[in-house]
PDB file of C-alpha atoms and ligand atoms in Angstrom:
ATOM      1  CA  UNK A   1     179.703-220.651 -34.569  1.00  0.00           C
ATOM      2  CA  UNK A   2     183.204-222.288 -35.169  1.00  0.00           C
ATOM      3  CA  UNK A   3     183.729-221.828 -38.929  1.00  0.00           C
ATOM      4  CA  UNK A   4     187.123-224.277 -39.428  1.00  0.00           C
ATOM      5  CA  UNK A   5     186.628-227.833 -38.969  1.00  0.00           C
ATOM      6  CA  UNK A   6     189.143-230.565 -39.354  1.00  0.00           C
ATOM      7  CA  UNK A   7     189.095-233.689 -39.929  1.00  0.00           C
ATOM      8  CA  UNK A   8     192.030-236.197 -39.184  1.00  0.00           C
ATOM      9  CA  UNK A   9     193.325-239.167 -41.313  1.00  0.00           C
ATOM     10  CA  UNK A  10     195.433-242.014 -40.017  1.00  0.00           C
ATOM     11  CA  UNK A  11     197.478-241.038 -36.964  1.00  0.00           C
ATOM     12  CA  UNK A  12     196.015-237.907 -36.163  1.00  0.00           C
ATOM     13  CA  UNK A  13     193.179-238.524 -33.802  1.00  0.00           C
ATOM     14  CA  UNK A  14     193.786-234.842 -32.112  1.00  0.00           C
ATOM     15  CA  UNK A  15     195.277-231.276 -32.521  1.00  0.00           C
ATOM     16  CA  UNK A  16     194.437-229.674 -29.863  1.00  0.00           C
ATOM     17  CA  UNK A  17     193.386-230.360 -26.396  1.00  0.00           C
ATOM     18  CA  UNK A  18     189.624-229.833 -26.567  1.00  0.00           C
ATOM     19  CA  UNK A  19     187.686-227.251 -24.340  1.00  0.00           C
ATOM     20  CA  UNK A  20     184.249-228.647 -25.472  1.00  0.00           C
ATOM     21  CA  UNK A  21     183.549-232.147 -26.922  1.00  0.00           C
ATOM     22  CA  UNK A  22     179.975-232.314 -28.941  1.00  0.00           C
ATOM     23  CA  UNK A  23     177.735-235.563 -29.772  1.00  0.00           C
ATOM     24  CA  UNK A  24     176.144-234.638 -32.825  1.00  0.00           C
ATOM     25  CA  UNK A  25     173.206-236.468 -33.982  1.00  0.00           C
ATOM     26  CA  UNK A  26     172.845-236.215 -38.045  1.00  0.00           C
ATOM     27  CA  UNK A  27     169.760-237.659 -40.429  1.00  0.00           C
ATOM     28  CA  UNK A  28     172.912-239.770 -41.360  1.00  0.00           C
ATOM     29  CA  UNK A  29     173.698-241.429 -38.300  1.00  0.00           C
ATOM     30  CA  UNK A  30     176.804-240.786 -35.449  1.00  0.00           C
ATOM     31  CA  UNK A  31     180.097-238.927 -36.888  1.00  0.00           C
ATOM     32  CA  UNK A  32     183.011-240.843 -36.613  1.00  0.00           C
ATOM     33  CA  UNK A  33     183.466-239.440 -32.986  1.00  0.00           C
ATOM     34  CA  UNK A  34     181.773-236.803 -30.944  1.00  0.00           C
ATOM     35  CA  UNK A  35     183.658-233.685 -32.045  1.00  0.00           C
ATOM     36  CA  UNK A  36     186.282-232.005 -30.520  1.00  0.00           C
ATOM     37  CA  UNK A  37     185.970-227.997 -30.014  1.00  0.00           C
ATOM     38  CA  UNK A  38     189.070-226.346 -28.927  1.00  0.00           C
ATOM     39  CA  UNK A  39     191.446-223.460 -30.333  1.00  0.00           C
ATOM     40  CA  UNK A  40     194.697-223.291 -32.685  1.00  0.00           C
ATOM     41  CA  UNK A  41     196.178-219.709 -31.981  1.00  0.00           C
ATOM     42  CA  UNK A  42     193.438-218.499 -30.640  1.00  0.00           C
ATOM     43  CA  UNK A  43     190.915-218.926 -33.885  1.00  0.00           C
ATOM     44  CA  UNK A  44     188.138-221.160 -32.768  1.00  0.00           C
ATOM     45  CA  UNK A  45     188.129-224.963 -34.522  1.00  0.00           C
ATOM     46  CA  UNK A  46     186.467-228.313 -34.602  1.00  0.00           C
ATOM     47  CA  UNK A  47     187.703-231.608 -35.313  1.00  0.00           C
ATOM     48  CA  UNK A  48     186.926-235.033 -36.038  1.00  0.00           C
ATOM     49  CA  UNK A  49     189.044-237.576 -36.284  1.00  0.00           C
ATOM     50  CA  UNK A  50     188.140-239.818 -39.191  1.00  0.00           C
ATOM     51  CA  UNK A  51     188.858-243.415 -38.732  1.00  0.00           C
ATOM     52  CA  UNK A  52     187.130-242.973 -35.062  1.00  0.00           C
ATOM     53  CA  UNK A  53     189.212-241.662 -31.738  1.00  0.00           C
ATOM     54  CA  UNK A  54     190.721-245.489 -31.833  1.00  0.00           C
ATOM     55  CA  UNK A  55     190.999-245.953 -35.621  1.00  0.00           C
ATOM     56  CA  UNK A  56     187.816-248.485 -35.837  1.00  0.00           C
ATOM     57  CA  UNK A  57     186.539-247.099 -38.874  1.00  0.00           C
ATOM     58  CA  UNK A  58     187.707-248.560 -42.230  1.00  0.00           C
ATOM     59  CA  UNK A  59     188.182-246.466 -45.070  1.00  0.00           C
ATOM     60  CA  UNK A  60     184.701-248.014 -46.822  1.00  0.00           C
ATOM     61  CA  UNK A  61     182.915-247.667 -43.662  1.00  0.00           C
ATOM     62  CA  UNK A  62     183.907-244.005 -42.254  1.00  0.00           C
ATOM     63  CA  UNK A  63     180.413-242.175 -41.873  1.00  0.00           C
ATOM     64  CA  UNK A  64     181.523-239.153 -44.204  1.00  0.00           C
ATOM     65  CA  UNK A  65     177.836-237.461 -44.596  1.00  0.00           C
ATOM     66  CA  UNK A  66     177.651-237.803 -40.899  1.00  0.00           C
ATOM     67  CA  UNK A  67     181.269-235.834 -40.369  1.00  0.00           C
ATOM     68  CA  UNK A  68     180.403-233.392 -42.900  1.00  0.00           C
ATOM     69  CA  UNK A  69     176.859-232.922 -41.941  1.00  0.00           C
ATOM     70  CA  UNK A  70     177.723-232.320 -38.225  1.00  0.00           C
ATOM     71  CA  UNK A  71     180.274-229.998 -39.040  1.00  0.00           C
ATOM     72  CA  UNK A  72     177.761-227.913 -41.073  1.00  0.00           C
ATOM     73  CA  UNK A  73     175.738-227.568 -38.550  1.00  0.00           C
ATOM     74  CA  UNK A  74     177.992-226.640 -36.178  1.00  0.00           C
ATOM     75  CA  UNK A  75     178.711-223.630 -38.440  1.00  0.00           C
ATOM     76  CA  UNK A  76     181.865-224.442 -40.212  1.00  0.00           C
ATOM     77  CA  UNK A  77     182.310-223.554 -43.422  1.00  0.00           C
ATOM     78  CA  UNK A  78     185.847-224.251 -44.210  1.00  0.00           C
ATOM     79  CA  UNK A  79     186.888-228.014 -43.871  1.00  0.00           C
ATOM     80  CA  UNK A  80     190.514-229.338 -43.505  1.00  0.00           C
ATOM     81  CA  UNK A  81     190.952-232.893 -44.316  1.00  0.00           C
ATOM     82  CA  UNK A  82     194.261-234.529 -43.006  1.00  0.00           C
ATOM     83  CA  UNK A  83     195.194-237.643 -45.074  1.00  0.00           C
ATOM     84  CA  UNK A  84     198.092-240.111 -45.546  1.00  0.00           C
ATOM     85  CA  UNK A  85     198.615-241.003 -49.100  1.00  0.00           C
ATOM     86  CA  UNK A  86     201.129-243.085 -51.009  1.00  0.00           C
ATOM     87  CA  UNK A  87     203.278-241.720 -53.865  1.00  0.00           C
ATOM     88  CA  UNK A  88     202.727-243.062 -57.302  1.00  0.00           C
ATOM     89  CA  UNK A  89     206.002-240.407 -58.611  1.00  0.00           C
ATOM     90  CA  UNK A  90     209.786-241.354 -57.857  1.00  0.00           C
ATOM     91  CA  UNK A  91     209.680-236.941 -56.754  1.00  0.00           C
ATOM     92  CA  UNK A  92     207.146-237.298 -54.163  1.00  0.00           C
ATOM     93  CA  UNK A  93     209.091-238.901 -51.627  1.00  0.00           C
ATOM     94  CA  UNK A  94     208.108-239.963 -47.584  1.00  0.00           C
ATOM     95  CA  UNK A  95     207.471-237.513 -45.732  1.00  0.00           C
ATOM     96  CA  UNK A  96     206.376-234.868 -48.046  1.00  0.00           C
ATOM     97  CA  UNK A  97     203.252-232.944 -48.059  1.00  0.00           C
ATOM     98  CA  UNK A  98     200.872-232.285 -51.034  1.00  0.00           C
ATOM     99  CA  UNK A  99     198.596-229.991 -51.444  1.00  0.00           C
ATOM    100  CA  UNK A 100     196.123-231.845 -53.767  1.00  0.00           C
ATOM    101  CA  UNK A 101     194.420-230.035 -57.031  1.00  0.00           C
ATOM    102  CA  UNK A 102     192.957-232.812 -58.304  1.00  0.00           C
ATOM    103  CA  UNK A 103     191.253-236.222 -57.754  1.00  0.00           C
ATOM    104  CA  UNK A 104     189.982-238.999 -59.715  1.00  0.00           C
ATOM    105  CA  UNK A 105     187.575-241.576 -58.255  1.00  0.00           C
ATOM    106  CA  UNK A 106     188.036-245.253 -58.033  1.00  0.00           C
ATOM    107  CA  UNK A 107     185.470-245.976 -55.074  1.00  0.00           C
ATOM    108  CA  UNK A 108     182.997-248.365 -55.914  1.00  0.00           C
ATOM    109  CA  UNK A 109     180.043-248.387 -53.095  1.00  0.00           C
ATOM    110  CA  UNK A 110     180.032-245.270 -50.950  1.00  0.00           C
ATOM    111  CA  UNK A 111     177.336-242.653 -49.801  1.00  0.00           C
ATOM    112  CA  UNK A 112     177.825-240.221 -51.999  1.00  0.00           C
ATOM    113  CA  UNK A 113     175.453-237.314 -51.758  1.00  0.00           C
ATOM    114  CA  UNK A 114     173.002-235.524 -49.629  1.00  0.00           C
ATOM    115  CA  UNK A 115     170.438-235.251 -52.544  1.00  0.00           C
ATOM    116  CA  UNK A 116     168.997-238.967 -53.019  1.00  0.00           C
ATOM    117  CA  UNK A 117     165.983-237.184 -54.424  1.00  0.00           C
ATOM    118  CA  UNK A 118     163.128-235.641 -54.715  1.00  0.00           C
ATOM    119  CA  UNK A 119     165.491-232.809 -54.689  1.00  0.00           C
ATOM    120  CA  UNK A 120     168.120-233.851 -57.031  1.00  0.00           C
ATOM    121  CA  UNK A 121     171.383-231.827 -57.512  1.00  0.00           C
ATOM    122  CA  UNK A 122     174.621-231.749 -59.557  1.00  0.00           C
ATOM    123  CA  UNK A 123     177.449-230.416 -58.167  1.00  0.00           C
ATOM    124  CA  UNK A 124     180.530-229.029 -60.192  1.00  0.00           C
ATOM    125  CA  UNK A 125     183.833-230.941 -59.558  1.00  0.00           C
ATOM    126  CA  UNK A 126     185.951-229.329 -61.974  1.00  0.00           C
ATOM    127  CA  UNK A 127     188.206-227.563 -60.000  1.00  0.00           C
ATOM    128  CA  UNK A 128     187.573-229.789 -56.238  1.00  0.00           C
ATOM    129  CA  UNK A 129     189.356-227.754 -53.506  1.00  0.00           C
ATOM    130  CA  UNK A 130     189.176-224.141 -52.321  1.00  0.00           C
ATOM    131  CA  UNK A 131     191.672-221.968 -53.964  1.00  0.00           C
ATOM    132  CA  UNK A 132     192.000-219.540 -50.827  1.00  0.00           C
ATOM    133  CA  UNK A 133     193.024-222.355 -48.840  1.00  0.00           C
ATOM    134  CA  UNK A 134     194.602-223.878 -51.255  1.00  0.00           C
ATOM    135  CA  UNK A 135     197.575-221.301 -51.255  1.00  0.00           C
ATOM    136  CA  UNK A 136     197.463-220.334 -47.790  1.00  0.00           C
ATOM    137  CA  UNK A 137     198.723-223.992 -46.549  1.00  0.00           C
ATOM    138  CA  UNK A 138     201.269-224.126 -49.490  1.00  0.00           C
ATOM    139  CA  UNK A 139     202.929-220.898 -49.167  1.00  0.00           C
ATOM    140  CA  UNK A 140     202.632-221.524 -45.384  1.00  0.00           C
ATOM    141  CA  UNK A 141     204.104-224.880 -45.502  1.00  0.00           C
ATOM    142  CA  UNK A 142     206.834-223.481 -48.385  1.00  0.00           C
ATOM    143  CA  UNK A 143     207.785-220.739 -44.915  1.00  0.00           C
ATOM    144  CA  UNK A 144     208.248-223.456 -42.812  1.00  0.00           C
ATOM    145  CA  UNK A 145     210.692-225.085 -44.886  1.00  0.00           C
ATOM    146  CA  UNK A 146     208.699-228.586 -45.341  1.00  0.00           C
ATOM    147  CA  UNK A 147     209.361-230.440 -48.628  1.00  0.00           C
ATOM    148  CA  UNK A 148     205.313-229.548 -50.360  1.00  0.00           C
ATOM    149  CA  UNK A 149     204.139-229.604 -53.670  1.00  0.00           C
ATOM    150  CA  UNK A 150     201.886-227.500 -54.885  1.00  0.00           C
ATOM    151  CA  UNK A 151     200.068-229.935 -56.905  1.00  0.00           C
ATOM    152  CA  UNK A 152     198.870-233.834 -57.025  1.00  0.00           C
ATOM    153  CA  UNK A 153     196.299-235.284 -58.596  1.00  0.00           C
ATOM    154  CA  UNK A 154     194.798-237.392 -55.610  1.00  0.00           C
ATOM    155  CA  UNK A 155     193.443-241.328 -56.605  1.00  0.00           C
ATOM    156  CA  UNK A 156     190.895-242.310 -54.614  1.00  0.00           C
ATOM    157  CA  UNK A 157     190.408-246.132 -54.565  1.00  0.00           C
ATOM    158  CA  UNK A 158     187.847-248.262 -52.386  1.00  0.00           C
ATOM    159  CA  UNK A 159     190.203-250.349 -50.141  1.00  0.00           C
ATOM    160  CA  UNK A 160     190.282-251.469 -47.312  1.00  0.00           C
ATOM    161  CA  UNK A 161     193.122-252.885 -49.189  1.00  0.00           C
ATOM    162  CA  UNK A 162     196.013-251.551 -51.043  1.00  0.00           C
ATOM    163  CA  UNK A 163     196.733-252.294 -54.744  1.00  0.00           C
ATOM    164  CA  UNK A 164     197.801-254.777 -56.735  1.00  0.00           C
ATOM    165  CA  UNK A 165     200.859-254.153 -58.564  1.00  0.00           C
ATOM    166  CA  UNK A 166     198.791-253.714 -62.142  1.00  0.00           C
ATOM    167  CA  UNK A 167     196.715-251.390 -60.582  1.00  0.00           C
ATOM    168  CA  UNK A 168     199.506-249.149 -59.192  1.00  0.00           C
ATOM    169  CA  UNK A 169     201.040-249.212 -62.651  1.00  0.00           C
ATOM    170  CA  UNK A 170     198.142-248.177 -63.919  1.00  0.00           C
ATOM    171  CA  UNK A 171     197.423-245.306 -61.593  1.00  0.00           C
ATOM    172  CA  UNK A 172     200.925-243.996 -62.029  1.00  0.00           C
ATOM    173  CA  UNK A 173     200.257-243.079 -65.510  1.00  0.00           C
ATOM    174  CA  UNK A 174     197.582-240.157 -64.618  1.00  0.00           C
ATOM    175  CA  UNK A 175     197.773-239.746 -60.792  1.00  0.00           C
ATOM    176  CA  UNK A 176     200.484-238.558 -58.390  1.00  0.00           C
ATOM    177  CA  UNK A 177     199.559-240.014 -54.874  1.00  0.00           C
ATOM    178  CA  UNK A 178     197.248-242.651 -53.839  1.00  0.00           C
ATOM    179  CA  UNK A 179     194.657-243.033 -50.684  1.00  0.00           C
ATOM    180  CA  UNK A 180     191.323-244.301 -49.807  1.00  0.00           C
ATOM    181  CA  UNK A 181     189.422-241.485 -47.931  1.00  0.00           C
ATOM    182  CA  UNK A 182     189.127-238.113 -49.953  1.00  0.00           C
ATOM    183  CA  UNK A 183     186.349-239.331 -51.885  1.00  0.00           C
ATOM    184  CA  UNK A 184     183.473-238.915 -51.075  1.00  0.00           C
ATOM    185  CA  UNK A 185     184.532-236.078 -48.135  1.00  0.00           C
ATOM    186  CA  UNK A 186     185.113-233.496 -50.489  1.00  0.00           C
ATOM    187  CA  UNK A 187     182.218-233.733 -52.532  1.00  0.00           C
ATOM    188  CA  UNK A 188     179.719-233.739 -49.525  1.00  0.00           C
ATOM    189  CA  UNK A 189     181.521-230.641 -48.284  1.00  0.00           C
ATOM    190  CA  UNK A 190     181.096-228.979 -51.824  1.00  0.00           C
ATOM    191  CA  UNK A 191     177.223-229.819 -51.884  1.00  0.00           C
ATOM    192  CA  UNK A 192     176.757-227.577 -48.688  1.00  0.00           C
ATOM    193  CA  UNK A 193     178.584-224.983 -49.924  1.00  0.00           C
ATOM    194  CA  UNK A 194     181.787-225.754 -47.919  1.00  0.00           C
ATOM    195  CA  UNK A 195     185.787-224.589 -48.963  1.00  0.00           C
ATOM    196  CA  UNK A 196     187.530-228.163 -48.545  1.00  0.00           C
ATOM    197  CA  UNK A 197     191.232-228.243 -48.024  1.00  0.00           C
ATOM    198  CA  UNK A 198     193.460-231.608 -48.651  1.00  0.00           C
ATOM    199  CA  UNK A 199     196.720-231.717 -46.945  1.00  0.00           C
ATOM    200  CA  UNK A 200     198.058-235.284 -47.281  1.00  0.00           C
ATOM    201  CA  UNK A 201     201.537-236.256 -46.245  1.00  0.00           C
ATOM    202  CA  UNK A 202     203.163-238.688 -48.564  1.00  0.00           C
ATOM    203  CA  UNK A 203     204.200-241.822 -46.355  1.00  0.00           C
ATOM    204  CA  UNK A 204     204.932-244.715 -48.898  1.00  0.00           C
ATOM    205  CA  UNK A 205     205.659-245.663 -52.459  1.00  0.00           C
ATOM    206  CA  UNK A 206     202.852-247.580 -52.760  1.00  0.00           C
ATOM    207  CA  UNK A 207     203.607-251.238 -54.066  1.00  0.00           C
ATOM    208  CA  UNK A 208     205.321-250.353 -57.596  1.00  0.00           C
ATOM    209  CA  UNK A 209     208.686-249.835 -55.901  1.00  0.00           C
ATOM    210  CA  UNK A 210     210.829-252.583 -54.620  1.00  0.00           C
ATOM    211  CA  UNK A 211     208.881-252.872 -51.328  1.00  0.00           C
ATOM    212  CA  UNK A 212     204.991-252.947 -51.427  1.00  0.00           C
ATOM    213  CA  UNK A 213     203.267-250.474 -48.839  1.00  0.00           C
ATOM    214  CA  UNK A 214     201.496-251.644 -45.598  1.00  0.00           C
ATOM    215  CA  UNK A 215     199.665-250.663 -43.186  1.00  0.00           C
ATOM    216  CA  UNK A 216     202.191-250.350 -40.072  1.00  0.00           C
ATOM    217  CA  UNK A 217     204.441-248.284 -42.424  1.00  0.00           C
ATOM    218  CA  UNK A 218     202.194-245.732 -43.457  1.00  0.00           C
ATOM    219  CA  UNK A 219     201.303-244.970 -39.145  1.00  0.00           C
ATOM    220  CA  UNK A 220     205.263-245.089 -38.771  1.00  0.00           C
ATOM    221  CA  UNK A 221     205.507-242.547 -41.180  1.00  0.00           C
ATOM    222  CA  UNK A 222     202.844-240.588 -40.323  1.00  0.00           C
ATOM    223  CA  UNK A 223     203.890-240.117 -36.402  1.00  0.00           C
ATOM    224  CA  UNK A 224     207.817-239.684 -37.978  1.00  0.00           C
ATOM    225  CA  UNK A 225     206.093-236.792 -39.932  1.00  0.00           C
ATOM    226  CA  UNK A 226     203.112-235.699 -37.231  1.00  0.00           C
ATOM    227  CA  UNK A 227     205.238-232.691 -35.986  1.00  0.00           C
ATOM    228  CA  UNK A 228     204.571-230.596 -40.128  1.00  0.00           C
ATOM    229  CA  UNK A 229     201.453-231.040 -39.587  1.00  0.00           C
ATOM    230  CA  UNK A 230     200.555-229.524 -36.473  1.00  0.00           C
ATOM    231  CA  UNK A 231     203.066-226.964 -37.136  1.00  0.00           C
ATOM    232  CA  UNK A 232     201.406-226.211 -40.703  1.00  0.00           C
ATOM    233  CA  UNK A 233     197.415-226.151 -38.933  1.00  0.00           C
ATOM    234  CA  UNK A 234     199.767-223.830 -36.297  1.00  0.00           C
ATOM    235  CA  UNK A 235     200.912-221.043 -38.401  1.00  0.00           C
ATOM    236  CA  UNK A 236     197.790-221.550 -41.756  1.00  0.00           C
ATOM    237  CA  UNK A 237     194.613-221.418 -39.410  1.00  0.00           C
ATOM    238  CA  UNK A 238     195.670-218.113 -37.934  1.00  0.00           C
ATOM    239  CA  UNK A 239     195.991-216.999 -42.014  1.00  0.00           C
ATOM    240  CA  UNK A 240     192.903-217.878 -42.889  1.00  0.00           C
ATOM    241  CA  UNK A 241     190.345-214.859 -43.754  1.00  0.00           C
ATOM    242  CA  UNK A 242     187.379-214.706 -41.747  1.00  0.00           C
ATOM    243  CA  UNK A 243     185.300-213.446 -45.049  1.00  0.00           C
ATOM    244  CA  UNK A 244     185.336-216.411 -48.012  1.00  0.00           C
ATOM    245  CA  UNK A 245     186.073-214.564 -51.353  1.00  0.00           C
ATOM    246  CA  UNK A 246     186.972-217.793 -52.827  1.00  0.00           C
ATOM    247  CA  UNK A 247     183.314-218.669 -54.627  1.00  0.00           C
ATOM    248  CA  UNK A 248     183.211-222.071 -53.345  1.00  0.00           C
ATOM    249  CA  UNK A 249     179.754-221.646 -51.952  1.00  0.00           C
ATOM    250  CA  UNK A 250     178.295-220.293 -55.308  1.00  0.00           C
ATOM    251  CA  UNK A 251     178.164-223.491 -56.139  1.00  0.00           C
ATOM    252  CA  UNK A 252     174.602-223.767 -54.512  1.00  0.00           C
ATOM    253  CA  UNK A 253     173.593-221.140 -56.901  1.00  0.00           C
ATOM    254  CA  UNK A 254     173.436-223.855 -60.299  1.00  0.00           C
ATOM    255  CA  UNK A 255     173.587-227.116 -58.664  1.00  0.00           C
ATOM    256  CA  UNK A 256     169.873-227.959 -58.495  1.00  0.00           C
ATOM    257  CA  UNK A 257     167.670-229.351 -61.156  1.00  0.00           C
TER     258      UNK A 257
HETATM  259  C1  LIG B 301     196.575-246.969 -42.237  1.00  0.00           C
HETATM  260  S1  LIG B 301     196.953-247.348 -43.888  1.00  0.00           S
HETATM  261  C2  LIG B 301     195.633-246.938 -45.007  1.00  0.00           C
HETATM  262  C3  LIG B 301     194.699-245.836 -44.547  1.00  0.00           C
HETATM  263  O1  LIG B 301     195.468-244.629 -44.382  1.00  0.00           O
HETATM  264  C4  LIG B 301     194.859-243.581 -45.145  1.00  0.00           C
HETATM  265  O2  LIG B 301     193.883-242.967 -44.306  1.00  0.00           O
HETATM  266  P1  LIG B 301     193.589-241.389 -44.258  1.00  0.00           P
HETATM  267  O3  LIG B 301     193.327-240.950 -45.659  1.00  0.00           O
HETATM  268  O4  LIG B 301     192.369-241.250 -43.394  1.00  0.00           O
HETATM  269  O5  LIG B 301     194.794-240.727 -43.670  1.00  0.00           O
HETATM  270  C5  LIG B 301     194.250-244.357 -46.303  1.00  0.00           C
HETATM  271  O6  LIG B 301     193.314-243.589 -47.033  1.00  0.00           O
HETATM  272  C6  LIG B 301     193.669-245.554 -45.623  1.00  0.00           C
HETATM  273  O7  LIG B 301     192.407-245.309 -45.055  1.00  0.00           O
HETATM  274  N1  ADE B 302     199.759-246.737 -50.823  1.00  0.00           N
HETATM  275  C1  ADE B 302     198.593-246.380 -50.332  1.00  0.00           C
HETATM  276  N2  ADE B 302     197.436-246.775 -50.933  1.00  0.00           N
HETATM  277  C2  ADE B 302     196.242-246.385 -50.445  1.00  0.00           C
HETATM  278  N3  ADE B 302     196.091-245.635 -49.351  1.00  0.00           N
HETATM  279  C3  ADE B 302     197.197-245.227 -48.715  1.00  0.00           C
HETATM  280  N4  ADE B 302     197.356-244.467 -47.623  1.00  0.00           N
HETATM  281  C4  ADE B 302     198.682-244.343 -47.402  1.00  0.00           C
HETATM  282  N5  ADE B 302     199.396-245.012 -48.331  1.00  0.00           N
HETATM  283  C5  ADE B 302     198.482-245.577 -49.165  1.00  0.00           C
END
């Protein structure tokens, strides 16, 4: 059973040279790739990247109940999501890394949950991301000496394009960073009973700042900054207790109707 998964964002297709690589079939289709199994000091992990090994998934299209399903059944039960995000605060500057508390959703037409009925569930969102892993990866990244903050509220908005300058404006007044991929990942993790983890790496200002975001930028950015990461996964993983005391599975207990 290999109980940490992760799942790459834009530039980072791979963490680790793979020993195993598995095609999962899901009742949701393909993941994005055939996942990669392979080891970060020594503690057994599987990955996925995404957007596809060669980035041909948009952000609209990524299979996410696929990812998250095959991950499941692999045995994972703690999920690291990579992304690059865009600042929407002057004080979360390129090349910083957040560790996200919060999100608010702007998708508009995503798959959204494993329980289309008869079985219909509600899952609690209040607090999104797993508190154990939560402060593990910030007090790890604070050790390493990378610029993190230990908070962010994350907006999630449809894409594949960026915003409009109104929309940024708007965004700034309740969110910190910006991206199109968190949504719906963490709430499919959540509705099997899954910790979920954001680590996103600030690469832009978005398009309310002199010069409006795209998407060459944000991969420049993210291979400038690709080195924290791997040196975060590096020294967190190995951190990470085997036993979850965290409650983010009890969340199975109440969620059905
Ligand atoms: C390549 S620019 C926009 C693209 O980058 C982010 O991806 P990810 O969250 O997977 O790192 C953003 O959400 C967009 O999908
Ligand atoms: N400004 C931005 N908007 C949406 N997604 C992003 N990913 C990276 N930067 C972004």
């Amino acid at each position: 059973m290999v109980k940490i998964g992760i799942i790459g964002g834009s530039g980072v297709y791979g963490v680790f040279e793979p020993k195993e690589t598995v095609k999962v079939h899901t009742p949701y289709g393909r993941p994005s790739a055939p996942v990669e199994i392979g080891e970060i000091e020594g503690v057994e992990v599987a990955f996925i990247p995404r957007h596809g090994k060669h980035h041909e998934f948009p952000p609209h299209e990524v299979p996410y109940r696929a990812n998250i399903w095959a991950l499941h059944e692999l045995g994972v039960e703690r999920v690291i999501g990579i992304t690059a995000v865009g600042s929407l605060r002057e004080e979360y500057k390129p090349g910083d890394i957040v560790i996200t508390d919060q999100f608010i959703d702007f998708t508009k037409k995503r798959d959204y949950t494993f329980y289309n009925g008869p079985r219909v569930a509600h899952v609690s969102m209040a607090d999104p991301f797993c508190p154990e892993m939560r402060k593990i990866f910030y007090e790890t990244a604070k050790e390493l000496g990378f610029p993190v903050h230990e908070k962010g509220t994350y907006v999630c908005i449809e894409g594949p394009r960026f915003s409009t300058r109104a929309e940024s404006f708007m965004f700034r007044q309740y969110a910190h960073i910006i991206g199109m991929t968190l949504v719906p990942e963490v709430n499919l993790a959540r509705e099997l009973g899954m910790c979920y983890v954001n680590i996103a790496t600030v690469t832009d200002y978005d398009v309310w700042a002199e010069k409006p975001v795209d998407a060459q930028e944000v991969l420049k950015v993210m291979a400038e900054n690709n080195y924290k990461v791997q040196e975060l996964l590096k020294k967190a993983i190995p951190r990470i207790p085997e036993e979850r005391k965290c409650g983010c599975a009890d969340v199975l207990k109440s969620m059905f109707v």
